[in-house]
Amino acid sequence: MNAQVVLLALSTGLGLGSLLAAVRALATAAALWARGRRVAGRVTARAATDPRRGGLVVFSDHLGRDFVLDPGPLGPFCGLPPVGDSVPVVYARDRPTGARLWTSRHLLAPSFGWFLSATLAFGTGVVTAR
């Protein structure tokens, strides 16, 4: 089997999978934007033994249960304010564990990453098809 054909098939499959993941992440963000419950969360510091950067967001759902949202290591780049400040949080009513920060950067970052991966994979396929 020709190596170009195999690389073309792999890059096309990876591109289609990444595109599907991007559309799913975008649909999740749109559903949170349209039907999500918005609450205020408070940024707290991580434990001293935790080596990861950034803070955690503590919020309460509509039933009064407390949850902790970890925006990840890129939290400050996605609009996370400093420790002690308030930040808007959005979650689906039946799934508060899947909460996100109510900022466009935090809601759309996963879909942007998947679209970028799909573009690179399709670009690799185009280059190898020549």
PDB file of C-alpha atoms in Angstrom:
ATOM      1  CA  MET A   1       0.000   0.000   0.000  1.00  0.00           C
ATOM      2  CA  ASN A   2       1.237   3.441  -0.866  1.00  0.00           C
ATOM      3  CA  ALA A   3       2.451   5.503   2.106  1.00  0.00           C
ATOM      4  CA  GLN A   4       0.817   8.638   0.682  1.00  0.00           C
ATOM      5  CA  VAL A   5      -2.585   6.983   0.642  1.00  0.00           C
ATOM      6  CA  VAL A   6      -2.185   5.772   4.216  1.00  0.00           C
ATOM      7  CA  LEU A   7      -1.117   9.230   5.415  1.00  0.00           C
ATOM      8  CA  LEU A   8      -3.995  10.811   3.493  1.00  0.00           C
ATOM      9  CA  ALA A   9      -6.484   8.394   5.077  1.00  0.00           C
ATOM     10  CA  LEU A  10      -5.070   8.956   8.575  1.00  0.00           C
ATOM     11  CA  SER A  11      -5.080  12.722   8.269  1.00  0.00           C
ATOM     12  CA  THR A  12      -8.598  12.715   6.820  1.00  0.00           C
ATOM     13  CA  GLY A  13      -9.845  10.495   9.640  1.00  0.00           C
ATOM     14  CA  LEU A  14      -8.140  12.635  12.258  1.00  0.00           C
ATOM     15  CA  GLY A  15      -9.518  15.768  10.633  1.00  0.00           C
ATOM     16  CA  LEU A  16     -13.068  14.412  10.563  1.00  0.00           C
ATOM     17  CA  GLY A  17     -12.819  13.256  14.183  1.00  0.00           C
ATOM     18  CA  SER A  18     -11.480  16.626  15.284  1.00  0.00           C
ATOM     19  CA  LEU A  19     -14.180  18.416  13.305  1.00  0.00           C
ATOM     20  CA  LEU A  20     -16.842  16.280  14.972  1.00  0.00           C
ATOM     21  CA  ALA A  21     -15.394  17.060  18.416  1.00  0.00           C
ATOM     22  CA  ALA A  22     -15.325  20.776  17.534  1.00  0.00           C
ATOM     23  CA  VAL A  23     -18.961  20.783  16.492  1.00  0.00           C
ATOM     24  CA  ARG A  24     -19.895  18.904  19.671  1.00  0.00           C
ATOM     25  CA  ALA A  25     -17.985  21.382  21.869  1.00  0.00           C
ATOM     26  CA  LEU A  26     -19.611  24.286  20.042  1.00  0.00           C
ATOM     27  CA  ALA A  27     -23.064  22.735  20.489  1.00  0.00           C
ATOM     28  CA  THR A  28     -22.378  22.268  24.204  1.00  0.00           C
ATOM     29  CA  ALA A  29     -21.337  25.910  24.538  1.00  0.00           C
ATOM     30  CA  ALA A  30     -24.437  27.030  22.624  1.00  0.00           C
ATOM     31  CA  ALA A  31     -26.690  24.911  24.835  1.00  0.00           C
ATOM     32  CA  LEU A  32     -25.091  26.368  27.958  1.00  0.00           C
ATOM     33  CA  TRP A  33     -25.520  29.862  26.541  1.00  0.00           C
ATOM     34  CA  ALA A  34     -29.178  29.289  25.653  1.00  0.00           C
ATOM     35  CA  ARG A  35     -30.478  27.149  28.511  1.00  0.00           C
ATOM     36  CA  GLY A  36     -27.771  27.173  31.166  1.00  0.00           C
ATOM     37  CA  ARG A  37     -28.300  28.441  34.687  1.00  0.00           C
ATOM     38  CA  ARG A  38     -26.033  31.330  35.583  1.00  0.00           C
ATOM     39  CA  VAL A  39     -24.813  31.727  39.140  1.00  0.00           C
ATOM     40  CA  ALA A  40     -22.032  33.654  40.838  1.00  0.00           C
ATOM     41  CA  GLY A  41     -18.931  31.785  41.920  1.00  0.00           C
ATOM     42  CA  ARG A  42     -16.041  32.838  44.131  1.00  0.00           C
ATOM     43  CA  VAL A  43     -12.416  32.301  43.093  1.00  0.00           C
ATOM     44  CA  THR A  44     -10.440  30.529  45.827  1.00  0.00           C
ATOM     45  CA  ALA A  45      -6.810  29.538  46.076  1.00  0.00           C
ATOM     46  CA  ARG A  46      -5.623  25.997  45.539  1.00  0.00           C
ATOM     47  CA  ALA A  47      -4.182  23.971  48.382  1.00  0.00           C
ATOM     48  CA  ALA A  48      -0.562  24.722  49.160  1.00  0.00           C
ATOM     49  CA  THR A  49       0.428  21.184  48.172  1.00  0.00           C
ATOM     50  CA  ASP A  50      -1.195  21.443  44.730  1.00  0.00           C
ATOM     51  CA  PRO A  51       1.524  22.224  42.134  1.00  0.00           C
ATOM     52  CA  ARG A  52      -0.938  23.467  39.493  1.00  0.00           C
ATOM     53  CA  ARG A  53      -1.346  27.182  38.800  1.00  0.00           C
ATOM     54  CA  GLY A  54      -4.504  29.246  38.956  1.00  0.00           C
ATOM     55  CA  GLY A  55      -7.422  29.266  41.312  1.00  0.00           C
ATOM     56  CA  LEU A  56     -10.548  27.214  41.786  1.00  0.00           C
ATOM     57  CA  VAL A  57     -14.118  28.479  41.523  1.00  0.00           C
ATOM     58  CA  VAL A  58     -16.617  27.531  44.231  1.00  0.00           C
ATOM     59  CA  PHE A  59     -20.330  27.920  43.387  1.00  0.00           C
ATOM     60  CA  SER A  60     -23.711  26.645  44.571  1.00  0.00           C
ATOM     61  CA  ASP A  61     -26.277  25.063  42.273  1.00  0.00           C
ATOM     62  CA  HIS A  62     -30.040  25.665  42.323  1.00  0.00           C
ATOM     63  CA  LEU A  63     -30.447  23.064  45.101  1.00  0.00           C
ATOM     64  CA  GLY A  64     -27.883  24.715  47.362  1.00  0.00           C
ATOM     65  CA  ARG A  65     -25.146  22.117  46.876  1.00  0.00           C
ATOM     66  CA  ASP A  66     -21.599  23.444  46.692  1.00  0.00           C
ATOM     67  CA  PHE A  67     -19.404  22.515  43.740  1.00  0.00           C
ATOM     68  CA  VAL A  68     -15.815  23.266  42.775  1.00  0.00           C
ATOM     69  CA  LEU A  69     -14.921  24.195  39.186  1.00  0.00           C
ATOM     70  CA  ASP A  70     -11.333  23.747  38.106  1.00  0.00           C
ATOM     71  CA  PRO A  71     -10.761  25.985  35.056  1.00  0.00           C
ATOM     72  CA  GLY A  72      -7.418  24.315  34.450  1.00  0.00           C
ATOM     73  CA  PRO A  73      -3.927  25.702  34.151  1.00  0.00           C
ATOM     74  CA  LEU A  74      -4.991  28.278  31.569  1.00  0.00           C
ATOM     75  CA  GLY A  75      -7.675  29.783  33.806  1.00  0.00           C
ATOM     76  CA  PRO A  76      -6.099  33.258  33.937  1.00  0.00           C
ATOM     77  CA  PHE A  77      -5.915  33.298  30.123  1.00  0.00           C
ATOM     78  CA  CYS A  78      -9.610  32.381  29.901  1.00  0.00           C
ATOM     79  CA  GLY A  79     -10.833  35.279  32.012  1.00  0.00           C
ATOM     80  CA  LEU A  80     -10.439  33.992  35.582  1.00  0.00           C
ATOM     81  CA  PRO A  81     -10.158  36.959  37.965  1.00  0.00           C
ATOM     82  CA  PRO A  82      -7.750  36.995  40.926  1.00  0.00           C
ATOM     83  CA  VAL A  83      -8.400  35.033  44.124  1.00  0.00           C
ATOM     84  CA  GLY A  84     -11.272  36.443  46.162  1.00  0.00           C
ATOM     85  CA  ASP A  85     -13.196  37.971  43.262  1.00  0.00           C
ATOM     86  CA  SER A  86     -16.566  36.875  41.973  1.00  0.00           C
ATOM     87  CA  VAL A  87     -16.979  35.249  38.563  1.00  0.00           C
ATOM     88  CA  PRO A  88     -20.111  34.168  36.656  1.00  0.00           C
ATOM     89  CA  VAL A  89     -20.545  30.413  36.212  1.00  0.00           C
ATOM     90  CA  VAL A  90     -22.991  28.630  33.885  1.00  0.00           C
ATOM     91  CA  TYR A  91     -24.118  25.010  34.109  1.00  0.00           C
ATOM     92  CA  ALA A  92     -26.837  22.740  32.749  1.00  0.00           C
ATOM     93  CA  ARG A  93     -29.653  22.294  35.263  1.00  0.00           C
ATOM     94  CA  ASP A  94     -29.312  18.522  35.362  1.00  0.00           C
ATOM     95  CA  ARG A  95     -25.489  18.511  35.307  1.00  0.00           C
ATOM     96  CA  PRO A  96     -23.809  21.067  37.582  1.00  0.00           C
ATOM     97  CA  THR A  97     -20.553  19.095  37.511  1.00  0.00           C
ATOM     98  CA  GLY A  98     -20.106  20.168  33.871  1.00  0.00           C
ATOM     99  CA  ALA A  99     -20.035  23.881  34.737  1.00  0.00           C
ATOM    100  CA  ARG A 100     -18.044  26.452  32.790  1.00  0.00           C
ATOM    101  CA  LEU A 101     -17.010  30.032  33.393  1.00  0.00           C
ATOM    102  CA  TRP A 102     -19.432  32.472  31.769  1.00  0.00           C
ATOM    103  CA  THR A 103     -16.798  34.058  29.530  1.00  0.00           C
ATOM    104  CA  SER A 104     -16.607  33.694  25.781  1.00  0.00           C
ATOM    105  CA  ARG A 105     -12.972  32.611  25.963  1.00  0.00           C
ATOM    106  CA  HIS A 106     -13.687  29.806  28.425  1.00  0.00           C
ATOM    107  CA  LEU A 107     -16.831  28.632  26.621  1.00  0.00           C
ATOM    108  CA  LEU A 108     -15.310  28.633  23.133  1.00  0.00           C
ATOM    109  CA  ALA A 109     -11.713  27.556  23.849  1.00  0.00           C
ATOM    110  CA  PRO A 110     -12.345  23.797  23.423  1.00  0.00           C
ATOM    111  CA  SER A 111     -14.130  24.212  20.097  1.00  0.00           C
ATOM    112  CA  PHE A 112     -11.409  26.555  18.827  1.00  0.00           C
ATOM    113  CA  GLY A 113      -8.740  24.001  19.721  1.00  0.00           C
ATOM    114  CA  TRP A 114     -10.602  21.209  17.950  1.00  0.00           C
ATOM    115  CA  PHE A 115     -11.192  23.366  14.850  1.00  0.00           C
ATOM    116  CA  LEU A 116      -7.484  24.205  14.783  1.00  0.00           C
ATOM    117  CA  SER A 117      -6.593  20.510  15.053  1.00  0.00           C
ATOM    118  CA  ALA A 118      -9.019  19.666  12.242  1.00  0.00           C
ATOM    119  CA  THR A 119      -7.519  22.387  10.044  1.00  0.00           C
ATOM    120  CA  LEU A 120      -3.998  21.090  10.620  1.00  0.00           C
ATOM    121  CA  ALA A 121      -5.047  17.502   9.904  1.00  0.00           C
ATOM    122  CA  PHE A 122      -6.890  18.439   6.705  1.00  0.00           C
ATOM    123  CA  GLY A 123      -3.945  20.630   5.675  1.00  0.00           C
ATOM    124  CA  THR A 124      -1.597  17.686   6.125  1.00  0.00           C
ATOM    125  CA  GLY A 125      -3.906  15.597   3.960  1.00  0.00           C
ATOM    126  CA  VAL A 126      -3.920  18.227   1.213  1.00  0.00           C
ATOM    127  CA  VAL A 127      -0.145  18.523   1.252  1.00  0.00           C
ATOM    128  CA  THR A 128       0.370  14.741   1.094  1.00  0.00           C
ATOM    129  CA  ALA A 129      -2.201  14.347  -1.697  1.00  0.00           C
ATOM    130  CA  ARG A 130      -0.087  16.417  -4.113  1.00  0.00           C
TER     131      ARG A 130
END
